[in-house]
PDB file of C-alpha atoms in Angstrom:
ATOM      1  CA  UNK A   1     115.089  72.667  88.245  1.00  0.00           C
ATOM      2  CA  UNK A   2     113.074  70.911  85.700  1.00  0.00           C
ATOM      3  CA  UNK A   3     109.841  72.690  84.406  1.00  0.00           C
ATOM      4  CA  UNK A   4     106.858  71.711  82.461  1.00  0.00           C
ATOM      5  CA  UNK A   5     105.021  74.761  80.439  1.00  0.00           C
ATOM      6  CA  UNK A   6     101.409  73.922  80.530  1.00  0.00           C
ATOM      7  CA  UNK A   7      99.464  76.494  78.214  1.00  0.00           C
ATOM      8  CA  UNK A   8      96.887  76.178  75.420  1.00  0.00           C
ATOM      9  CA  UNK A   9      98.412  79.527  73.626  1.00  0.00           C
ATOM     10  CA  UNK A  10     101.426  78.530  71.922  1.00  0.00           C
ATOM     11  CA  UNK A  11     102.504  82.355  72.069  1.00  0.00           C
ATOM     12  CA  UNK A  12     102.331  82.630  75.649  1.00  0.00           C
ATOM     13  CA  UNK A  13     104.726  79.119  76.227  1.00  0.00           C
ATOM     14  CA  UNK A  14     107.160  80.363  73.522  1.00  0.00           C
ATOM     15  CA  UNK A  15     107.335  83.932  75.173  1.00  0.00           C
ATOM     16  CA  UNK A  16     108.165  82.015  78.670  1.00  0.00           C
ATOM     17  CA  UNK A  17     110.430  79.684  77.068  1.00  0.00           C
ATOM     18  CA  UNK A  18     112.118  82.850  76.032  1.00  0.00           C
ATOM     19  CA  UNK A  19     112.015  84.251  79.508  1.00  0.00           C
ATOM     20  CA  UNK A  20     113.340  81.333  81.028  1.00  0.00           C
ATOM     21  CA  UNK A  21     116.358  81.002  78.889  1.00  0.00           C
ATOM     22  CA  UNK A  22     117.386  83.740  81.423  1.00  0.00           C
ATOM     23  CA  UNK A  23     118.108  80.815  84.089  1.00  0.00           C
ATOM     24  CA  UNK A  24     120.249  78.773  83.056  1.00  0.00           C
ATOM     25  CA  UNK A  25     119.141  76.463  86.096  1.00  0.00           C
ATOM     26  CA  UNK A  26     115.697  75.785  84.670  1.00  0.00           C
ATOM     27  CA  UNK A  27     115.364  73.408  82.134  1.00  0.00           C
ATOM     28  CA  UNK A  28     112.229  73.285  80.442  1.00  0.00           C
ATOM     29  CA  UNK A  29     111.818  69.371  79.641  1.00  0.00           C
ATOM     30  CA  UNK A  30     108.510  69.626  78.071  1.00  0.00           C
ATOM     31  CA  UNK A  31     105.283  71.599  77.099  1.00  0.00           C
ATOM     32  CA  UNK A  32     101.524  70.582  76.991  1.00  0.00           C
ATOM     33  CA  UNK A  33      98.671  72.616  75.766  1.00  0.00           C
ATOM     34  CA  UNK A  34      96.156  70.916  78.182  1.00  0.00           C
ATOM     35  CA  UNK A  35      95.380  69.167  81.005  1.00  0.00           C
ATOM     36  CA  UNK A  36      95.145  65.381  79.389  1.00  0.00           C
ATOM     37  CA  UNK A  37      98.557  66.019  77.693  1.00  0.00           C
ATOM     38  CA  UNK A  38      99.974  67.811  80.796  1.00  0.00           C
ATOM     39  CA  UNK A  39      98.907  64.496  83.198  1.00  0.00           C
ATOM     40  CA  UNK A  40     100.818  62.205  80.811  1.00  0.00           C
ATOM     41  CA  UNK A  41     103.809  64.033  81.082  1.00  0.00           C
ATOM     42  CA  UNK A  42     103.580  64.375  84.508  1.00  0.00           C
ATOM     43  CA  UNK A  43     104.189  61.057  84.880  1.00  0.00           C
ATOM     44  CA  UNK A  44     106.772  60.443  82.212  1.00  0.00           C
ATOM     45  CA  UNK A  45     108.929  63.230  83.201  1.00  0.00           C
ATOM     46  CA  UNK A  46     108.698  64.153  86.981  1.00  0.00           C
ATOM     47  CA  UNK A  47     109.379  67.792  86.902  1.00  0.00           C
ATOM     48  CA  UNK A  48     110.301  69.454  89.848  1.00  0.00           C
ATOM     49  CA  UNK A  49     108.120  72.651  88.791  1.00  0.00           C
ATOM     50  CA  UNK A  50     105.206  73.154  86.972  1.00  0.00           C
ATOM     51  CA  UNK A  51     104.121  76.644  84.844  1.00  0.00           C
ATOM     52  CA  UNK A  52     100.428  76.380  84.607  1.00  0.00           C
ATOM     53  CA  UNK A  53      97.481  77.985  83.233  1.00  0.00           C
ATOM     54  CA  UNK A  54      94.067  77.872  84.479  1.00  0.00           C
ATOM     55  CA  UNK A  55      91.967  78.625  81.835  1.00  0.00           C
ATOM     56  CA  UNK A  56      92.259  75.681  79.203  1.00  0.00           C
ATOM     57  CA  UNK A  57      90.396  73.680  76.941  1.00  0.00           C
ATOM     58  CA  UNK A  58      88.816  70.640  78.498  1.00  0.00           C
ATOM     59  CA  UNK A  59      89.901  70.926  82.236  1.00  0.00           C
ATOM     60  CA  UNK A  60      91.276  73.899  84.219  1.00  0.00           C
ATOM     61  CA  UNK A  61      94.472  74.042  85.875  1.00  0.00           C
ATOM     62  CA  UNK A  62      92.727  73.667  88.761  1.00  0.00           C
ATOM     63  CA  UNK A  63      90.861  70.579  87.821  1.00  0.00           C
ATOM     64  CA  UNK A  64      94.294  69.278  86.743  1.00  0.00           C
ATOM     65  CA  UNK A  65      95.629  69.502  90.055  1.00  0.00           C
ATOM     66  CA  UNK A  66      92.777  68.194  91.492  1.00  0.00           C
ATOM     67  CA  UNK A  67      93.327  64.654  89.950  1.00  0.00           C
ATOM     68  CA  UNK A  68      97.120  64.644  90.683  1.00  0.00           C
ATOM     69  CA  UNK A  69      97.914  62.187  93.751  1.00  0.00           C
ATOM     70  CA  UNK A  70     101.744  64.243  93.860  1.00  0.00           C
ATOM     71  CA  UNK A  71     102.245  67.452  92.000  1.00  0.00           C
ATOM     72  CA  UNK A  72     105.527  69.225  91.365  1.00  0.00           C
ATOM     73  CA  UNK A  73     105.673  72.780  92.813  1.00  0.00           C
ATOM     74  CA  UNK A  74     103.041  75.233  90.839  1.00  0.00           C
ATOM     75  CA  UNK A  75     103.352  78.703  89.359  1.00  0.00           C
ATOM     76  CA  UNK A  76     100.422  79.824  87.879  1.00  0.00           C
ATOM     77  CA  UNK A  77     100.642  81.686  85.199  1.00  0.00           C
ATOM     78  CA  UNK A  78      97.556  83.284  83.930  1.00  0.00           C
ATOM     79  CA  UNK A  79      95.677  86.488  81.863  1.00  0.00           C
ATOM     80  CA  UNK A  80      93.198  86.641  85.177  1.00  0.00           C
ATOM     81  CA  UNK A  81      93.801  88.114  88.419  1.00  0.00           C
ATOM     82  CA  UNK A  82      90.407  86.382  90.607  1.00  0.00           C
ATOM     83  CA  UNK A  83      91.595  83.249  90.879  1.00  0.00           C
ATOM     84  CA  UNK A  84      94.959  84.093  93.637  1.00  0.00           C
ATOM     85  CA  UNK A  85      93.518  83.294  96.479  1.00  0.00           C
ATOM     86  CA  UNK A  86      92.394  80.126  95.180  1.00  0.00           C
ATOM     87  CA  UNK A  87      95.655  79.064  93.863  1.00  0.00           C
ATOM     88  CA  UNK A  88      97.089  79.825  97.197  1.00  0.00           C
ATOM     89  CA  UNK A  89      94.743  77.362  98.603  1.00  0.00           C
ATOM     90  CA  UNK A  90      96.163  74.891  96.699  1.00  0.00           C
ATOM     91  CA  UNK A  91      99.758  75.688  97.831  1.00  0.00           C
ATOM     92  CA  UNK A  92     100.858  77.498  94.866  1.00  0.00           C
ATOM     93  CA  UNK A  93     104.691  78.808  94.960  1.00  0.00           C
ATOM     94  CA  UNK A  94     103.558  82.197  92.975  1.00  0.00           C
ATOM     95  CA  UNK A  95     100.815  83.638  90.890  1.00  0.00           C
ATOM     96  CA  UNK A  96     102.064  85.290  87.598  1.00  0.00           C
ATOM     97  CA  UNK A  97      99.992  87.371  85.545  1.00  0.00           C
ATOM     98  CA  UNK A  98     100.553  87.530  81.449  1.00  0.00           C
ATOM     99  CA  UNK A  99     102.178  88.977  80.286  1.00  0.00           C
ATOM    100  CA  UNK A 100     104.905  87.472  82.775  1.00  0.00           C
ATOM    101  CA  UNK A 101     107.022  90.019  83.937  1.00  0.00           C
ATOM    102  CA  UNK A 102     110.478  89.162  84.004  1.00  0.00           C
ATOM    103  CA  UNK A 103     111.242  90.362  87.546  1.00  0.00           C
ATOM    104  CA  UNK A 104     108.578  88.573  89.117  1.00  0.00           C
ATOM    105  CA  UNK A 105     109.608  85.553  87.253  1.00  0.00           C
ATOM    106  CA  UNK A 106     112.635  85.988  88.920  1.00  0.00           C
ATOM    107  CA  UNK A 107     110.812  86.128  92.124  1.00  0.00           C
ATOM    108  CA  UNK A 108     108.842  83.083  91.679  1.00  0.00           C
ATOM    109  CA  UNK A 109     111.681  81.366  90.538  1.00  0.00           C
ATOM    110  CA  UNK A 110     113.626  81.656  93.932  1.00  0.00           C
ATOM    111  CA  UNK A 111     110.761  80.794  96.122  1.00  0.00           C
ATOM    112  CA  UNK A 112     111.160  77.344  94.018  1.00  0.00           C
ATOM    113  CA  UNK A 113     114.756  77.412  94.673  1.00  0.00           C
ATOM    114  CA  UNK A 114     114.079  77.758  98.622  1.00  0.00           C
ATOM    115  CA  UNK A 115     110.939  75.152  98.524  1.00  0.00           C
ATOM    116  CA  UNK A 116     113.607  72.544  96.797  1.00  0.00           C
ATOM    117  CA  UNK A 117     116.435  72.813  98.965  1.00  0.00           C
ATOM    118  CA  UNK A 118     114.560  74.086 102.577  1.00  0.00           C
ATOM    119  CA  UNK A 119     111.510  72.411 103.838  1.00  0.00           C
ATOM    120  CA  UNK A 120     109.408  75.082 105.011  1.00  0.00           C
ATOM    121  CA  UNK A 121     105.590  75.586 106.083  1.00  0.00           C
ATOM    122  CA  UNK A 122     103.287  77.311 104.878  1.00  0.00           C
ATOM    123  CA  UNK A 123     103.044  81.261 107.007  1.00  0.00           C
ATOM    124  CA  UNK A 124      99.611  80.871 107.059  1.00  0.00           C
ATOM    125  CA  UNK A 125      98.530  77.516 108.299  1.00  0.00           C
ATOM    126  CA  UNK A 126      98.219  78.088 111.928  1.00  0.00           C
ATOM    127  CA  UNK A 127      99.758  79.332 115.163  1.00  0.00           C
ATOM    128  CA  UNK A 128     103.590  77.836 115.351  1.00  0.00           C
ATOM    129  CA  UNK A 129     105.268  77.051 118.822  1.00  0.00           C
ATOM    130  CA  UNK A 130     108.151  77.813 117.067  1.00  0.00           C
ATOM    131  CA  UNK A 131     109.873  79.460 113.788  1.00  0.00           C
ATOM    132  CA  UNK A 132     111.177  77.065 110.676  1.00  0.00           C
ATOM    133  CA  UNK A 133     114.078  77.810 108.633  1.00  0.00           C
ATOM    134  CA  UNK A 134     113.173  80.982 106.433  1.00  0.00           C
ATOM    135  CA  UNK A 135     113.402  80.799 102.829  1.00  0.00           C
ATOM    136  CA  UNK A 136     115.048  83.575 100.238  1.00  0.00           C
ATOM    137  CA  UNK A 137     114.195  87.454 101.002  1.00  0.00           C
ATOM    138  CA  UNK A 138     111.160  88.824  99.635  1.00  0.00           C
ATOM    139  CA  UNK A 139     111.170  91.931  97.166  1.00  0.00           C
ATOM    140  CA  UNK A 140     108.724  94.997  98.221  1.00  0.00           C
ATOM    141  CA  UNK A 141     106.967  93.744  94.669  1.00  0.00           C
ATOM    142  CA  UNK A 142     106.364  89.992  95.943  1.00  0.00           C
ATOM    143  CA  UNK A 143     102.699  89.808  96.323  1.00  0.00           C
ATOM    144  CA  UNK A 144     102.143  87.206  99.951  1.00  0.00           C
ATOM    145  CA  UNK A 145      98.943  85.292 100.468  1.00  0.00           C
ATOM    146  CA  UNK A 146      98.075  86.574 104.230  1.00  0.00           C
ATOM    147  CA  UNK A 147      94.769  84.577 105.958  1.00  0.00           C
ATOM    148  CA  UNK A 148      93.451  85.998 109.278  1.00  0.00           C
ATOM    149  CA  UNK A 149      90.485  83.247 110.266  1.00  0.00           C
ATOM    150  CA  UNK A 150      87.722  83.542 107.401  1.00  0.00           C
ATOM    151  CA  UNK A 151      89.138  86.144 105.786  1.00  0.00           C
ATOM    152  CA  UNK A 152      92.273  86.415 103.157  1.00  0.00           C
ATOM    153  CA  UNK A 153      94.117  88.840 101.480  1.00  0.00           C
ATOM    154  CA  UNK A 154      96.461  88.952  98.312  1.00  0.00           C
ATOM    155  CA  UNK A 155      98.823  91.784  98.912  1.00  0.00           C
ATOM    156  CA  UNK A 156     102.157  93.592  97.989  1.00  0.00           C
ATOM    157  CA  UNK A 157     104.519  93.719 100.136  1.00  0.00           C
ATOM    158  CA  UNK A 158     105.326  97.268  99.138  1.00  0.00           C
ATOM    159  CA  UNK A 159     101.728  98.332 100.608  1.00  0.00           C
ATOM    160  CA  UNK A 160     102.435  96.879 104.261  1.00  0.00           C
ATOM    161  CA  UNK A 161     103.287  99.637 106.070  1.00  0.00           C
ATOM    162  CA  UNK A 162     104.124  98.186 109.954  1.00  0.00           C
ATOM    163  CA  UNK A 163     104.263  94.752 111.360  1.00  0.00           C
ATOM    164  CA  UNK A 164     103.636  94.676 115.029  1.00  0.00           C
ATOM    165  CA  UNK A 165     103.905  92.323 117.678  1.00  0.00           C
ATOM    166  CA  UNK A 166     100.634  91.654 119.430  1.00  0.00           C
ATOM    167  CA  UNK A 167     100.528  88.769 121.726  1.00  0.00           C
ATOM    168  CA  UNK A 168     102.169  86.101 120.497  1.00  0.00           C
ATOM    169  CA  UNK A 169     101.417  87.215 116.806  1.00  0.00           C
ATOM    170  CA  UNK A 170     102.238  89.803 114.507  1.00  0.00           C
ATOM    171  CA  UNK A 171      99.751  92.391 113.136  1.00  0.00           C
ATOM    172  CA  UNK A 172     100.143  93.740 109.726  1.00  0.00           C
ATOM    173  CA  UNK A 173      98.933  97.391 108.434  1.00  0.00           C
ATOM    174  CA  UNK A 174      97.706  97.856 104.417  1.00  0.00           C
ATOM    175  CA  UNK A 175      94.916  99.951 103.918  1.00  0.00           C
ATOM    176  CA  UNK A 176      91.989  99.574 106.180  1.00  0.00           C
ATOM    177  CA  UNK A 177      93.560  95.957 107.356  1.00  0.00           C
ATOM    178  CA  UNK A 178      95.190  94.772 110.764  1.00  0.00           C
ATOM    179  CA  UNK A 179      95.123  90.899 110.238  1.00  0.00           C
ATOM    180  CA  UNK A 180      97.224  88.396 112.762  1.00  0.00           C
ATOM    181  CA  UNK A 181     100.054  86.342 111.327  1.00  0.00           C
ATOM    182  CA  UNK A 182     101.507  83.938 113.573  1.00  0.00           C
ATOM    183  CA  UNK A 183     105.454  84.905 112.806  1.00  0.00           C
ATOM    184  CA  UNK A 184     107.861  86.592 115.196  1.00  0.00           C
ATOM    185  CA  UNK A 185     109.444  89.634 113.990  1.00  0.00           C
ATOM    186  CA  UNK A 186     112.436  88.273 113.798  1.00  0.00           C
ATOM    187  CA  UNK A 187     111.050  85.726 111.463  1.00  0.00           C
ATOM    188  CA  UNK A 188     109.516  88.401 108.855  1.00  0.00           C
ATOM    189  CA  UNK A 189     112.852  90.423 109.370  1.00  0.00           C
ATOM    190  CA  UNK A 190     115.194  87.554 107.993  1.00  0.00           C
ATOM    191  CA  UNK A 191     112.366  87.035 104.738  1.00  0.00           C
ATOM    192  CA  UNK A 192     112.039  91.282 104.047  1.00  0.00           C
ATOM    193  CA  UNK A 193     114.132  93.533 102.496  1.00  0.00           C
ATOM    194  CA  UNK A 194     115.900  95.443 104.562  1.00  0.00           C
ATOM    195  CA  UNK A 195     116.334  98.534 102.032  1.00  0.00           C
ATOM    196  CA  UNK A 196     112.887  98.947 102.414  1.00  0.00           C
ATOM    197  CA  UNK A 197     111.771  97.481 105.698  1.00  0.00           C
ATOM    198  CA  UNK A 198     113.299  98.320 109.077  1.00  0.00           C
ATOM    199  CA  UNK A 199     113.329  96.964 112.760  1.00  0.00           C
ATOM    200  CA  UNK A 200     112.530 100.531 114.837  1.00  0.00           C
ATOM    201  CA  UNK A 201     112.390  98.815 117.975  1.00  0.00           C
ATOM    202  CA  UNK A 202     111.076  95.377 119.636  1.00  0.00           C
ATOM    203  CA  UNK A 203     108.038  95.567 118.756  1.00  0.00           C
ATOM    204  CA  UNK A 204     107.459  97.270 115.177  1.00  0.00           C
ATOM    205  CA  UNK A 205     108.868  96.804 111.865  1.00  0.00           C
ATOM    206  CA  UNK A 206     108.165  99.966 109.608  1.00  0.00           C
ATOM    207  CA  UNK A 207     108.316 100.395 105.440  1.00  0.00           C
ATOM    208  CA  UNK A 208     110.789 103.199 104.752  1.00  0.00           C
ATOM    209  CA  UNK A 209     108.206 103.928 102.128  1.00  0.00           C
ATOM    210  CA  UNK A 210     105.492 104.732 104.098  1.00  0.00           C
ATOM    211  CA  UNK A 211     107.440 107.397 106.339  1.00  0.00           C
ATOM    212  CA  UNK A 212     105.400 110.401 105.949  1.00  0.00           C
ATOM    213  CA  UNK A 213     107.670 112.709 108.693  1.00  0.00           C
ATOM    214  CA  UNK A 214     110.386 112.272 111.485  1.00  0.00           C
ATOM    215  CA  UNK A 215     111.588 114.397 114.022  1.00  0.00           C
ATOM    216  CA  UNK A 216     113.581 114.213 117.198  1.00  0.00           C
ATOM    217  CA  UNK A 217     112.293 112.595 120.430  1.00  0.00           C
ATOM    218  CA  UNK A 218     113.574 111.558 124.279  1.00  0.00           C
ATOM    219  CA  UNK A 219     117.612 110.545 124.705  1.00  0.00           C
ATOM    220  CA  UNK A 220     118.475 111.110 121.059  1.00  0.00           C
ATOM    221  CA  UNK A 221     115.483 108.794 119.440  1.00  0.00           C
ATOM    222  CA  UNK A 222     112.801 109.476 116.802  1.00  0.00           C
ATOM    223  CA  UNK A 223     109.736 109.650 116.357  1.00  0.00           C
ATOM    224  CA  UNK A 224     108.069 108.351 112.918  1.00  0.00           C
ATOM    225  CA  UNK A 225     104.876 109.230 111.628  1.00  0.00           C
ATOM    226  CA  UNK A 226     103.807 106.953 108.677  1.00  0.00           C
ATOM    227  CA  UNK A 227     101.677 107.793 106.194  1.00  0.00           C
ATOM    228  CA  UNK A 228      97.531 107.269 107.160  1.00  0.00           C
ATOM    229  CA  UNK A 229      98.878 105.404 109.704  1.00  0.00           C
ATOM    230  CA  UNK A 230     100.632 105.377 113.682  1.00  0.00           C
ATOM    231  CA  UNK A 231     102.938 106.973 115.094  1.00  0.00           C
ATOM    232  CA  UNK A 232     106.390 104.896 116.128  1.00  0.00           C
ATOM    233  CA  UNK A 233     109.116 105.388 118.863  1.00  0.00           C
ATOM    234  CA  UNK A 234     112.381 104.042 117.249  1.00  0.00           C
ATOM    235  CA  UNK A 235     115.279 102.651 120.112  1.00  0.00           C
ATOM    236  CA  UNK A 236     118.284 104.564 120.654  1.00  0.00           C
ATOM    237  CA  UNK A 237     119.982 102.051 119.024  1.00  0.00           C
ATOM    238  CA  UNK A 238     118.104 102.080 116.130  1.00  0.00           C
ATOM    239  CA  UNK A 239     117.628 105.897 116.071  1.00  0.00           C
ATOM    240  CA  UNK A 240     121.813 105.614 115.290  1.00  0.00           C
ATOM    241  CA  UNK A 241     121.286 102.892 112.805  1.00  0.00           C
ATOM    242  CA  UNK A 242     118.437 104.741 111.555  1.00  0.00           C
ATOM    243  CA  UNK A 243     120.688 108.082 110.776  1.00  0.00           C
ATOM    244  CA  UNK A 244     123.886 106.013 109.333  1.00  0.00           C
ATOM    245  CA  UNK A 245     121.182 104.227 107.056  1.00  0.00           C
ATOM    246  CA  UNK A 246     119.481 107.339 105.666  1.00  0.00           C
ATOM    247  CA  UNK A 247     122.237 109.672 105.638  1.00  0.00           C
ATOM    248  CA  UNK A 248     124.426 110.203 102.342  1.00  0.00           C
TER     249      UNK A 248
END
């Protein structure tokens, strides 16, 4: 993959230069420290990804994108955490906060992987008639850009504790929220991690993390209460899978 750092700080590109070097399939083929130099080499060099800042003298990353007829794939990498859901909108692989963390470098770096080899749409654009090809798993610590009609959310996945089938969509627990995604379960279970997410039946995926007690139910299943949240009946099948998984 070929990148293009666009930062004014030259601290902050030479710190993700360094982090890079960690990949030896990125190659960084040039830097800019603003939006007129960053359009010029744009053009010259056609990178496949883009690091970007928003806040820069002259024009924003935003603005920046805004006068591009074809961008590259965008990571945003910034000191402020309002603008996510606004870099989401404009179809941002990953939103990286400085000082970039190597880990979720890492992350962002294989959702680029999956964009340039799988064509896949975006989760959140819509009711689908039927799944596309899934990219790489997700860590518990990717953050995922979740809209439910007006209203959007930024979240980790670590802090979704169930997804639920309901209808012909899939409900999602954090906090207070039960948004509608439309993805099958067997979608979401192919993208999650399954040392920390698990299929308990049909209908529910749960976070291991978010188990607050278990105890024995009907024909040798369990019951799972999660943490400030519902109850769930695992399968018998997955009751067994459930014990091999969690025993030592």
């Amino acid at each position: 993959m070929n990148a293009l750092l666009v930062d004014d700080s030259r601290l902050a590109r030479a710190e993700l230069r360094h982090l890079l070097h960690a990949f030896p399939d990125v190659q960084i083929v040039g830097e800019a420290r603003h939006a007129a130099e960053a359009r010029t080499q744009l053009q010259q060099l056609q990178p496949d990804l883009l690091f970007l800042d928003i806040h820069m003298p002259g024009e924003t990353g935003f603005e920046l994108l805004a006068t591009l007829d074809q961008a590259p794939h965008v990571i945003f990498t910034t000191a402020y955490d309002e603008y996510a859901l606004r870099a989401f909108e404009v179809n941002a692989l990953d939103y990286l906060l400085k000082p970039v963390q190597e880990g979720r470098l890492a992350a962002a770096l294989e959702k680029a992987r999956a964009k340039l080899t799988v064509p896949v749409l975006a989760t959140t654009a819509g009711p689908s008639t039927a799944d596309e090809p899934a990219p790489s798993p997700l860590t518990a610590q990717d953050q995922v850009f979740v809209k439910d009609g007006e209203r959007c959310w930024f979240v980790r996945l670590a802090d979704i504790k169930l997804f639920e089938i309901n209808g012909s969509y899939t409900q999602i627990y954090f906090e207070q929220h039960r948004p509608l995604i439309p993805r099958t379960l067997q979608h979401l279970e192919a993208r999650l991690d399954p040392k920390v997410f698990f299929r308990a039946n049909r209908q529910q995926i749960i976070n291991l993390k978010w188990i607050a007690s278990i105890e024995p139910w009907f024909s040798n299943t369990l019951k799972i209460q999660l943490q400030d949240g519902p109850e769930v009946e695992v399968s018998r099948q997955q009751s067994v899978r459930f014990k091999e998984l969690m025993s030592l």
